Coordinates of C-alpha atoms in Angstrom, one line a residue:
Chain A
M992 CA 73.3 127.6 122.3
Q993 CA 74.2 127.2 125.9
V994 CA 75.6 123.9 127.1
M995 CA 74.0 122.7 130.2
P996 CA 76.2 121.8 133.2
D997 CA 75.4 118.0 133.1
S998 CA 76.5 117.9 129.5
I999 CA 79.9 119.4 130.0
A1000 CA 81.8 116.2 129.8
E1001 CA 79.8 114.9 126.9
N1002 CA 80.8 117.8 124.6
M1003 CA 84.5 117.2 124.4
Q1004 CA 84.4 116.4 120.7
S1005 CA 83.5 120.0 119.9
R1006 CA 86.5 121.3 121.8
Q1007 CA 88.9 123.6 120.0
A1008 CA 92.6 123.6 120.6
P1009 CA 93.5 126.3 123.1
R1010 CA 95.5 129.3 121.8
F1011 CA 98.3 131.2 123.4
L1012 CA 97.8 135.0 123.0
P1013 CA 100.6 137.3 124.1
C1014 CA 99.4 140.2 126.1
G1015 CA 102.7 142.2 126.1
D1016 CA 105.7 140.8 127.9
T1017 CA 104.0 140.5 131.3
A1018 CA 100.9 138.5 130.6
L1019 CA 99.9 135.5 128.5
C1020 CA 96.3 134.6 127.7
V1021 CA 95.3 131.0 127.2
E1022 CA 92.1 131.1 125.1
F1023 CA 89.7 128.1 125.0
G1024 CA 86.9 129.7 122.9
D1025 CA 85.1 132.8 122.1
S1026 CA 81.7 132.2 123.6
I1027 CA 80.0 132.2 127.0
D1028 CA 79.7 128.5 127.6
R1029 CA 79.8 126.4 130.7
R1030 CA 82.2 123.8 129.0
V1031 CA 84.7 126.5 128.0
S1032 CA 84.4 128.1 131.5
A1033 CA 85.1 124.7 133.1
L1034 CA 88.2 124.3 131.0
V1035 CA 89.4 127.8 132.1
L1036 CA 88.8 127.0 135.7
A1037 CA 90.5 123.6 135.4
L1038 CA 93.6 125.1 134.0
A1039 CA 93.6 127.8 136.7
G1040 CA 93.5 125.0 139.3
R1041 CA 96.4 123.1 137.7
V1042 CA 98.6 126.2 137.2
E1043 CA 97.9 127.2 140.8
A1044 CA 98.8 123.8 142.1
L1045 CA 102.2 123.9 140.3
A1046 CA 103.1 127.2 141.9
I1047 CA 105.4 128.2 139.0
P1048 CA 107.9 130.8 140.1
G1049 CA 107.4 134.1 138.3
I1050 CA 103.6 133.8 138.0
V1051 CA 102.1 136.7 139.7
E1052 CA 98.4 136.1 139.4
L1053 CA 95.7 134.3 137.3
V1054 CA 92.5 135.9 136.0
P1055 CA 89.9 133.4 134.8
T1056 CA 87.3 134.8 132.4
F1057 CA 84.5 133.4 130.4
R1058 CA 86.7 131.9 127.8
S1059 CA 90.3 132.3 128.7
L1060 CA 92.8 132.3 131.5
T1061 CA 95.1 135.4 131.7
I1062 CA 98.3 134.6 133.4
H1063 CA 100.2 137.7 134.7
Y1064 CA 103.9 137.0 135.3
D1065 CA 107.2 138.7 136.0
P1066 CA 109.5 138.6 132.9
S1067 CA 112.5 139.1 135.2
V1068 CA 111.8 135.6 136.5
L1069 CA 110.0 133.8 133.7
L1070 CA 110.3 134.2 129.9
Q1071 CA 107.2 133.8 127.8
T1072 CA 108.6 130.8 125.9
E1073 CA 109.4 129.1 129.3
L1074 CA 105.8 129.8 130.5
R1075 CA 104.4 128.3 127.3
A1076 CA 106.6 125.3 127.8
K1077 CA 105.3 124.8 131.3
L1078 CA 101.7 125.2 130.3
S1079 CA 101.6 122.9 127.3
P1080 CA 101.7 119.7 129.2
L1081 CA 98.9 121.0 131.5
L1082 CA 96.7 121.5 128.4
S1083 CA 97.2 118.1 126.7
D1084 CA 94.9 116.1 129.0
L1085 CA 92.9 118.9 130.6
E1086 CA 89.5 117.9 131.8
P1087 CA 86.7 120.4 132.4
A1088 CA 86.2 121.1 136.1
E1089 CA 84.4 124.0 137.7
G1090 CA 86.4 124.1 140.9
A1091 CA 85.4 124.2 144.6
G1092 CA 81.8 124.8 143.9
R1093 CA 80.7 126.9 146.9
L1094 CA 76.9 127.6 146.9
W1095 CA 75.7 131.0 148.0
R1096 CA 72.1 131.9 148.7
I1097 CA 71.9 135.6 148.2
P1098 CA 68.8 137.4 149.5
A1099 CA 67.1 139.3 146.7
C1100 CA 64.3 141.9 147.0
Y1101 CA 62.3 142.3 143.8
D1102 CA 60.0 145.0 145.3
P1103 CA 59.1 147.6 142.7
S1104 CA 60.7 150.4 144.8
L1105 CA 64.1 148.7 144.4
S1106 CA 63.7 147.4 140.9
P1107 CA 63.5 150.3 138.4
D1108 CA 63.5 148.1 135.3
L1109 CA 61.4 145.2 136.5
A1110 CA 58.1 146.4 134.9
E1111 CA 59.8 147.1 131.6
V1112 CA 61.5 143.7 131.6
A1113 CA 58.2 142.1 132.4
T1114 CA 56.5 143.9 129.4
R1115 CA 59.3 143.0 127.0
T1116 CA 59.4 139.4 128.0
G1117 CA 55.6 139.0 128.1
L1118 CA 55.7 138.0 131.8
T1119 CA 54.4 139.6 135.0
P1120 CA 56.9 141.3 137.3
Q1121 CA 56.2 138.4 139.8
Q1122 CA 57.0 135.8 137.1
V1123 CA 60.2 137.6 136.2
A1124 CA 61.3 137.5 139.9
E1125 CA 60.2 133.8 140.2
R1126 CA 62.1 132.7 137.2
H1127 CA 65.2 134.8 138.1
S1128 CA 65.3 133.2 141.5
A1129 CA 64.5 129.6 140.3
V1130 CA 67.9 128.9 138.8
T1131 CA 71.3 128.0 140.2
Y1132 CA 73.8 130.3 138.5
H1133 CA 77.5 129.7 137.8
V1134 CA 79.9 132.5 138.4
Y1135 CA 81.8 132.6 135.2
M1136 CA 84.2 135.4 136.2
V1137 CA 84.6 138.5 138.4
G1138 CA 85.5 141.8 136.7
F1139 CA 84.3 145.2 135.5
L1140 CA 84.2 146.4 139.2
P1141 CA 85.8 144.9 142.3
G1142 CA 83.7 141.9 143.1
Y1143 CA 81.3 142.2 140.2
P1144 CA 80.2 138.6 139.4
Y1145 CA 79.2 137.6 135.9
M1146 CA 76.7 134.8 136.4
G1147 CA 74.7 132.6 134.1
D1148 CA 72.8 131.3 132.5
L1149 CA 69.5 133.2 132.8
P1150 CA 66.3 131.3 131.9
P1151 CA 66.1 131.9 128.1
E1152 CA 62.8 133.8 128.4
L1153 CA 64.6 136.6 130.5
A1154 CA 67.3 137.2 127.9
L1155 CA 67.3 140.8 126.7
P1156 CA 70.0 143.0 125.1
R1157 CA 71.7 145.7 127.3
R1158 CA 69.8 149.0 127.8
E1159 CA 70.1 151.5 125.0
D1160 CA 70.6 154.3 127.5
P1161 CA 73.1 153.1 130.1
R1162 CA 72.7 154.7 133.5
T1163 CA 75.4 156.9 134.9
K1164 CA 74.8 155.7 138.4
V1165 CA 73.6 152.3 139.4
P1166 CA 73.2 151.9 143.2
P1167 CA 75.3 149.2 144.9
G1168 CA 73.5 145.9 145.5
S1169 CA 71.5 146.2 142.3
I1170 CA 70.7 142.9 140.8
A1171 CA 70.9 143.2 137.0
I1172 CA 70.3 141.1 133.9
A1173 CA 71.5 141.5 130.3
T1174 CA 71.9 139.0 127.5
T1175 CA 72.2 135.5 129.0
L1176 CA 73.7 136.8 132.3
T1177 CA 72.9 138.2 135.7
A1178 CA 75.1 140.2 138.0
V1179 CA 75.2 142.3 141.2
Y1180 CA 76.6 145.8 141.2
T1181 CA 79.0 145.8 144.1
L1182 CA 79.7 149.6 144.0
E1183 CA 77.9 152.6 142.7
S1184 CA 78.9 152.8 139.1
P1185 CA 77.7 153.5 135.6
G1186 CA 75.8 150.5 134.1
G1187 CA 73.8 149.4 131.1
W1188 CA 72.1 146.3 132.5
H1189 CA 68.4 146.0 133.5
L1190 CA 67.9 146.4 137.2
I1191 CA 65.3 143.9 138.5
G1192 CA 66.0 143.8 142.2
R1193 CA 68.4 144.6 145.0
T1194 CA 70.3 142.6 147.5
P1195 CA 71.3 143.8 151.0
A1196 CA 74.2 141.3 151.0
P1197 CA 77.6 143.0 151.1
L1198 CA 79.3 141.3 148.2
W1199 CA 82.2 143.9 148.5
D1200 CA 83.2 144.8 152.0
L1201 CA 86.6 146.1 152.8
R1202 CA 86.1 145.5 156.5
R1203 CA 86.5 141.8 155.7
D1204 CA 89.9 140.1 155.3
Q1205 CA 88.5 138.7 152.1
P1206 CA 86.6 141.7 150.7
V1207 CA 85.0 139.9 147.8
V1208 CA 82.5 137.2 148.4
L1209 CA 81.9 135.6 145.0
Q1210 CA 84.6 134.0 142.9
A1211 CA 84.8 132.4 139.5
G1212 CA 83.4 128.8 139.8
D1213 CA 81.0 129.6 142.7
K1214 CA 77.3 128.8 142.4
V1215 CA 74.6 131.3 143.3
V1216 CA 70.8 131.1 144.0
F1217 CA 68.8 134.2 144.7
R1218 CA 66.4 133.9 147.6
P1219 CA 63.4 136.3 147.3
I1220 CA 62.8 138.4 150.4
P1221 CA 60.1 141.0 151.2
L1222 CA 61.0 144.7 151.6
G1223 CA 60.9 144.5 155.4
E1224 CA 63.6 141.8 155.5
Y1225 CA 65.6 143.7 153.0
D1226 CA 65.6 146.8 155.2
A1227 CA 66.5 144.7 158.3
L1228 CA 69.4 142.9 156.5
L1229 CA 70.6 146.2 155.0
A1230 CA 70.9 147.6 158.5
Q1231 CA 72.8 144.5 159.7
A1232 CA 75.1 144.9 156.7
A1233 CA 75.8 148.5 157.5
A1234 CA 76.6 147.5 161.1
G1235 CA 78.9 144.7 159.8
T1236 CA 76.9 141.9 161.4
F1237 CA 75.4 140.4 158.3
R1238 CA 77.9 137.9 156.9
L1239 CA 77.0 135.7 154.0
E1240 CA 78.3 132.1 154.3
P1241 CA 78.4 129.4 151.6
E1242 CA 75.7 126.9 152.3
E1243 CA 77.1 123.6 151.1
R1244 CA 79.7 122.1 148.8
L1245 CA 78.5 120.9 145.5
D1246 CA 79.5 117.9 143.5
R1247 CA 81.6 118.7 140.5
G1248 CA 79.5 119.7 137.5
G1249 CA 77.6 122.2 139.5
R1250 CA 74.3 120.6 140.2
A1251 CA 72.5 122.1 143.2
Chain B
M250 CA 103.0 164.6 169.0
K251 CA 102.2 162.6 165.9
P252 CA 104.3 163.8 162.9
L253 CA 102.1 165.1 160.1
L254 CA 102.0 166.7 156.8
K255 CA 99.0 169.0 156.4
V256 CA 97.5 169.5 153.0
V257 CA 97.1 173.2 152.5
A258 CA 96.2 172.9 148.8
S259 CA 95.7 169.5 147.1
G260 CA 97.0 170.1 143.6
L261 CA 94.9 168.8 140.7
M262 CA 95.0 165.1 141.5
T263 CA 97.4 164.0 144.2
T264 CA 97.2 160.4 145.3
L265 CA 99.3 158.0 147.4
Q266 CA 100.8 155.3 145.2
D267 CA 103.3 152.5 145.4
L268 CA 104.1 149.7 143.0
G269 CA 100.6 148.4 143.0
R270 CA 98.2 145.9 144.5
H271 CA 99.0 142.6 143.0
G272 CA 97.2 139.3 143.5
Y273 CA 93.6 140.5 143.5
Q274 CA 92.7 140.9 139.8
R275 CA 90.7 137.7 139.8
L276 CA 88.4 139.5 142.2
G277 CA 88.1 142.4 139.9
I278 CA 90.4 144.6 141.9
P279 CA 92.8 146.7 139.6
V280 CA 96.5 146.8 140.3
S281 CA 96.8 150.6 140.4
G282 CA 100.2 152.0 141.5
A283 CA 102.5 154.7 140.1
L284 CA 102.1 155.7 136.5
D285 CA 105.8 156.4 136.4
G286 CA 107.6 153.7 138.4
V287 CA 111.0 155.1 137.5
S288 CA 110.4 158.5 139.2
L289 CA 108.7 156.8 142.2
R290 CA 111.7 154.7 142.8
A291 CA 114.1 157.6 142.4
A292 CA 112.2 159.8 144.8
N293 CA 112.1 157.0 147.4
L294 CA 115.8 156.2 147.1
L295 CA 116.7 159.9 147.5
A296 CA 114.5 160.1 150.6
G297 CA 116.2 157.1 152.1
N298 CA 113.3 154.7 151.5
S299 CA 113.1 151.3 149.8
P300 CA 112.2 152.0 146.2
G301 CA 108.6 150.8 146.3
T302 CA 107.5 152.8 149.3
G303 CA 104.2 154.7 149.0
A304 CA 104.7 158.3 147.9
L305 CA 102.5 161.1 146.7
E306 CA 101.8 160.9 143.0
I307 CA 101.3 164.5 141.7
A308 CA 99.5 165.0 138.4
Y309 CA 99.8 168.2 136.4
Q310 CA 99.7 170.6 139.4
G311 CA 101.4 170.1 142.7
P312 CA 100.1 170.4 146.2
T313 CA 101.0 172.8 149.1
L314 CA 101.9 170.9 152.2
A315 CA 102.7 172.2 155.7
V316 CA 105.2 170.4 158.0
E317 CA 103.7 169.5 161.4
A318 CA 106.6 167.4 162.6
E319 CA 110.0 168.3 164.2
S320 CA 111.5 167.8 160.8
I321 CA 111.0 165.8 157.7
R322 CA 113.1 164.8 154.8
V323 CA 111.6 164.9 151.3
A324 CA 112.7 164.2 147.7
Y325 CA 110.9 164.9 144.5
A326 CA 111.4 163.2 141.1
G327 CA 109.3 163.5 137.9
G328 CA 107.9 166.3 135.8
T329 CA 109.8 169.6 136.0
A330 CA 108.1 171.9 138.6
A331 CA 108.9 174.9 140.7
I332 CA 109.3 173.5 144.3
E333 CA 109.6 176.0 147.0
I334 CA 110.1 175.8 150.7
L335 CA 108.4 178.7 152.4
S336 CA 108.7 179.7 156.0
G337 CA 105.3 179.9 157.8
E338 CA 105.8 183.6 158.8
D339 CA 106.9 184.8 155.4
A340 CA 105.3 183.0 152.6
S341 CA 106.7 185.3 150.0
S342 CA 110.4 184.4 150.4
G343 CA 110.7 180.9 149.1
V344 CA 113.9 178.8 148.8
R345 CA 114.0 176.6 145.7
L346 CA 114.2 172.9 146.3
Q347 CA 115.9 171.1 143.6
P348 CA 114.3 168.0 142.1
L349 CA 116.3 164.8 142.4
Q350 CA 117.8 166.0 145.7
S351 CA 116.6 165.3 149.2
A352 CA 116.1 168.2 151.6
R353 CA 115.2 168.5 155.3
L354 CA 112.2 170.7 156.2
R355 CA 111.5 172.0 159.7
K356 CA 108.2 172.3 161.6
G357 CA 106.2 175.2 160.3
Q358 CA 107.7 175.2 156.8
I359 CA 105.6 174.9 153.8
L360 CA 106.4 172.9 150.7
R361 CA 104.8 174.3 147.5
I362 CA 105.0 172.4 144.2
G363 CA 103.8 174.2 141.1
A364 CA 102.6 173.1 137.7
L365 CA 104.4 170.2 136.1
S366 CA 106.0 170.2 132.7
G367 CA 107.8 167.6 130.7
S368 CA 105.9 164.8 132.5
A369 CA 102.3 164.5 133.6
V370 CA 103.4 163.1 137.0
G371 CA 105.9 163.6 139.7
Y372 CA 106.5 161.9 143.0
L373 CA 107.1 163.3 146.5
A374 CA 108.6 160.8 148.8
V375 CA 108.9 161.4 152.6
E376 CA 111.7 159.7 154.6
G377 CA 110.1 156.7 156.4
G378 CA 106.9 156.9 154.4
F379 CA 103.3 157.7 155.3
D380 CA 101.7 156.1 158.3
V381 CA 98.6 154.9 156.5
A382 CA 97.3 151.3 156.8
P383 CA 97.9 149.3 153.6
V384 CA 94.7 147.9 152.0
L385 CA 95.2 144.4 150.5
G386 CA 98.9 144.8 150.8
S387 CA 99.3 148.1 149.1
H388 CA 99.2 151.9 149.7
S389 CA 98.1 152.6 146.2
T390 CA 94.9 154.6 145.8
Y391 CA 92.2 153.3 143.6
A392 CA 89.7 156.1 143.8
R393 CA 86.8 154.4 141.9
A394 CA 86.4 151.9 144.6
G395 CA 87.6 154.1 147.5
L396 CA 90.5 151.7 148.0
G397 CA 93.9 152.4 149.6
G398 CA 95.8 155.6 150.0
L399 CA 94.2 158.2 152.2
E400 CA 90.6 157.2 152.6
G401 CA 90.7 155.8 149.1
R402 CA 90.7 159.1 147.4
P403 CA 92.9 161.9 146.0
L404 CA 94.1 164.5 148.6
R405 CA 91.9 167.4 149.6
A406 CA 92.8 170.7 151.3
G407 CA 92.7 170.2 155.0
D408 CA 93.7 166.5 154.9
I409 CA 96.2 165.3 157.5
L410 CA 98.9 162.9 156.3
P411 CA 100.4 161.0 159.2
L412 CA 104.1 160.2 158.9
K413 CA 106.0 157.1 160.1
Q414 CA 109.1 158.9 161.2
Q415 CA 109.1 161.5 164.1
Q416 CA 111.9 163.5 162.5
A417 CA 114.4 163.4 159.7
D418 CA 117.4 161.2 160.2
D419 CA 120.6 163.0 160.9
R420 CA 122.5 162.4 157.7
Q421 CA 123.8 164.0 154.5
E422 CA 121.4 164.9 151.8
R423 CA 121.4 162.8 148.6
M424 CA 121.2 163.8 145.0
L425 CA 120.9 162.1 141.6
P426 CA 122.9 163.9 138.9
S427 CA 120.3 163.0 136.3
L428 CA 117.3 160.9 135.5
A429 CA 116.3 160.1 131.9
L430 CA 112.7 161.0 131.6
A431 CA 112.5 162.3 128.1
P432 CA 109.9 160.7 125.8
P433 CA 111.3 158.0 123.5
P434 CA 110.8 158.4 119.8
H435 CA 108.5 155.3 119.8
I436 CA 106.4 153.5 122.3
R437 CA 107.1 149.8 121.6
V438 CA 104.2 147.3 121.4
I439 CA 103.6 143.6 120.9
L440 CA 100.7 143.0 118.6
G441 CA 97.8 141.1 120.2
P442 CA 96.0 139.6 122.0
Q443 CA 93.2 140.4 119.5
D444 CA 95.1 141.8 116.5
D445 CA 93.0 139.4 114.4
Y446 CA 90.0 141.6 115.1
F447 CA 91.6 144.3 113.0
S448 CA 92.1 144.7 109.3
N449 CA 95.6 144.9 107.9
E450 CA 94.8 148.5 107.3
G451 CA 93.8 148.9 110.9
K452 CA 97.2 147.5 112.1
R453 CA 99.1 149.6 109.7
T454 CA 97.3 152.7 110.8
L455 CA 98.3 152.0 114.4
L456 CA 102.0 151.6 113.5
E457 CA 102.3 154.3 111.0
S458 CA 100.3 157.2 112.5
V459 CA 101.1 159.8 115.1
Y460 CA 98.6 160.0 117.9
T461 CA 97.9 162.8 120.3
V462 CA 97.2 162.2 124.0
S463 CA 93.7 163.4 124.8
P464 CA 92.9 165.5 127.8
A465 CA 90.2 163.0 128.6
S466 CA 92.9 160.5 129.7
D467 CA 93.1 159.4 133.3
R468 CA 94.9 156.9 135.5
M469 CA 92.7 154.2 134.0
G470 CA 93.3 154.8 130.4
M471 CA 95.2 157.1 128.0
R472 CA 92.8 158.1 125.2
L473 CA 94.4 158.9 121.9
A474 CA 93.3 161.2 119.2
G475 CA 94.2 160.5 115.6
P476 CA 93.2 158.2 112.8
A477 CA 90.6 155.6 113.6
L478 CA 91.6 151.9 113.5
E479 CA 89.6 149.7 111.3
H480 CA 88.0 146.6 112.9
A481 CA 87.8 143.5 110.8
R482 CA 85.0 141.7 112.7
G483 CA 83.2 143.9 115.1
Y484 CA 84.2 145.6 118.2
N485 CA 82.6 143.5 120.9
I486 CA 84.4 140.5 122.2
V487 CA 83.4 138.2 125.0
S488 CA 85.2 139.8 128.0
D489 CA 88.6 138.6 128.8
G490 CA 91.5 139.7 130.9
T491 CA 93.5 142.9 130.4
A492 CA 97.2 143.5 130.7
P493 CA 98.9 146.7 131.5
G494 CA 99.5 148.7 128.4
A495 CA 96.8 146.9 126.4
I496 CA 95.5 149.1 123.6
Q497 CA 91.8 148.5 123.4
V498 CA 89.8 149.9 120.5
P499 CA 86.0 150.6 121.0
G500 CA 83.6 151.2 118.2
N501 CA 84.8 154.7 117.3
G502 CA 88.2 153.1 116.4
L503 CA 90.2 155.4 118.7
P504 CA 92.7 153.6 120.8
I505 CA 92.7 153.7 124.6
V506 CA 95.9 152.5 126.3
L507 CA 95.1 150.9 129.6
L508 CA 97.2 152.3 132.5
A509 CA 97.6 151.6 136.2
D510 CA 93.9 151.7 137.2
R511 CA 92.7 149.6 134.2
Q512 CA 89.8 147.3 134.9
T513 CA 90.9 143.7 135.2
T514 CA 88.7 142.5 132.3
G515 CA 87.2 144.1 129.3
G516 CA 85.0 143.6 126.3
Y517 CA 86.8 145.5 123.6
P518 CA 89.3 144.0 121.3
K519 CA 92.9 144.8 122.1
I520 CA 95.0 145.4 119.0
A521 CA 98.4 145.5 120.8
T522 CA 100.1 145.8 124.2
V523 CA 102.7 148.3 125.2
I524 CA 105.8 146.6 126.5
S525 CA 106.6 146.8 130.2
A526 CA 109.8 148.7 129.7
D527 CA 107.9 151.6 128.0
M528 CA 105.1 151.8 130.5
P529 CA 106.7 154.5 132.7
A530 CA 107.5 156.7 129.6
L531 CA 103.9 156.3 128.5
G532 CA 102.6 157.2 132.0
R533 CA 104.6 160.5 131.8
L534 CA 103.0 161.7 128.6
M535 CA 101.0 164.9 129.0
P536 CA 97.8 165.7 127.2
G537 CA 98.8 167.1 123.8
A538 CA 101.9 164.9 123.6
K539 CA 102.5 163.0 120.4
V540 CA 102.8 159.2 120.4
A541 CA 104.0 156.8 117.7
F542 CA 104.0 153.1 118.1
K543 CA 106.5 150.5 116.9
A544 CA 105.9 146.7 116.9
V545 CA 108.5 144.4 118.5
D546 CA 108.4 140.7 119.2
V547 CA 108.3 139.2 122.7
A548 CA 112.0 138.4 122.8
A549 CA 112.8 142.1 122.0
A550 CA 110.4 143.2 124.7
E551 CA 112.1 140.9 127.2
A552 CA 115.5 142.2 126.3
A553 CA 114.1 145.8 126.8
H554 CA 112.7 144.7 130.2
R555 CA 116.1 143.4 131.3
Q556 CA 117.7 146.7 130.2
H557 CA 114.9 148.6 132.1
R558 CA 115.6 146.6 135.3
A559 CA 119.3 147.4 134.9
D560 CA 118.5 151.1 134.5
L561 CA 116.4 151.0 137.6
D562 CA 119.2 149.3 139.5
A563 CA 121.6 152.0 138.2
I564 CA 119.5 154.7 139.9
A565 CA 120.5 153.5 143.3
D566 CA 124.2 153.3 142.3
S567 CA 124.1 156.8 140.8
I568 CA 122.9 158.5 144.0
V569 CA 125.6 160.6 145.7
G570 CA 125.8 162.4 149.0
V571 CA 125.6 166.2 149.1
R572 CA 127.4 168.4 151.7
A573 CA 124.8 170.5 153.2
A574 CA 126.3 173.9 152.4
I575 CA 127.1 173.1 148.8
D576 CA 124.8 174.0 146.0
A577 CA 125.4 170.7 144.2
A578 CA 123.3 171.6 141.1
K579 CA 125.4 174.7 140.5
L580 CA 128.6 172.7 140.9
L581 CA 127.4 170.2 138.5
E582 CA 126.8 172.8 135.8
S583 CA 130.4 174.1 136.2
N584 CA 131.9 170.6 136.2
L585 CA 133.4 171.0 139.7
V586 CA 131.8 168.0 141.1
S587 CA 134.9 165.8 141.7
G588 CA 136.0 165.9 145.3
M589 CA 133.0 167.9 146.4
I590 CA 130.4 165.1 146.3
D591 CA 130.8 161.9 148.1
A592 CA 129.7 158.7 146.5
H593 CA 126.8 157.4 148.6
D594 CA 127.5 154.0 150.1

């Protein structure tokens, strides 16, 4: 069962003790759970914030994921026992916090010509394609993590009626910008890549753009709403994106807890 | 005129690599970098560069490069290969270039590197480095995303590689008497992070079997052929972060060791992780090579890491100057080195 954002703080009693998992001698994983869960995610992001604020010498980088924080470090500077000793006090009174909470409105075109799996998703969920698009764009998503591809955001949670398992026949090539759903999650393919999720739309927004100083737009902890656009606007925005003149900006800061 | 190296033939998979692109994994951007950081450092030090300078990583079959600069200085370290310097006019009469020794090439000369043996990779460093803009702080090529290197991809025939230095510095050549690149008897691992997803039998299989490097391996992962590893509770996990050397095991039970271009997160359980000191040796393994794993604890891995750092530092100290007219390799063989080779620095 998915924990809703406003109940994050109320579910502390079900919290399991975090575990340290060695990942060789250059990384340590702090695991808070084994599910996709907003409360677990908020603990991961809270720890990432604390570790970052401490600026511990020897820590190279942090990778927050659904359920754990992977800490990459330099064993020439920091031993794993030392790292554990520095982390333990940060864990004892850790409160869930989802971070900065930037809200992004991402244009999404659900036109059939850009949505190869929309009809099938509609059939399998007992909805019309229009209803799938409406429900997909009615929710504020939480970016749990970025991975798989540069800039690929794992976002959730989907309205329960849209949840489907991954495709049985993954595609070898998914076009960049494809908006996809699978299980309880939605994502945007930032690059052409193989992929097994259902493609229900396309965004013209460049979520991976090497011409930018910061080539990746979405980061773990961000919030996303898809804004439905017609095909004509998609084409116009895509042309702007190609010319480098379409820049997505976060719309507002959110209160902690992630309510839009 | 801009000093250049022109790619006459690309080799099988030649990419610009340095020590990797750190700090962007949380954005899904892999680290990349040299598969064999030992040879990369050696080639750079011989060429007169700082050890982590971007150099050409050559996999399996080397490129042919034409010098379009007044002069350049190069050095090669890594898998054994025939390296020839050909004059433009007479391509049949090659002069052998020794590995682990710098050499100066003149305009019009052609450098031809043959097939590699003993290691899957070798590194060609050019004095001063390549004049290519770093992407996110690194020259490393990550071809899947078109990132870094030369246009984000392996070299192709006809490519032009701009060089930083107009001509080779006027100085003595350098050589390294030896560089230990032979495969160790075991690749050492630390169990975890998800060893609890495997049965005791599965863990024993990993540590007691001999695996063979599959030809399907690439810079992202080394696929191993051999006995399948038994999972204890499924083979899908909720995705988490990956470390270099993580041994992930998908549903078919066959291990994949994650290498330089590994994705930053993954959804397969990882039974063990190769220790950092053994990653260069792992990166050198050719398809068909045998691999056996041995479990160590974190403290042993950290001790191995310190030894590895000391070995890397010792490379710089071992480099000696070579008088131009002397065939240093021959002298070494006949133990006549003393007095003929000047210690460098």
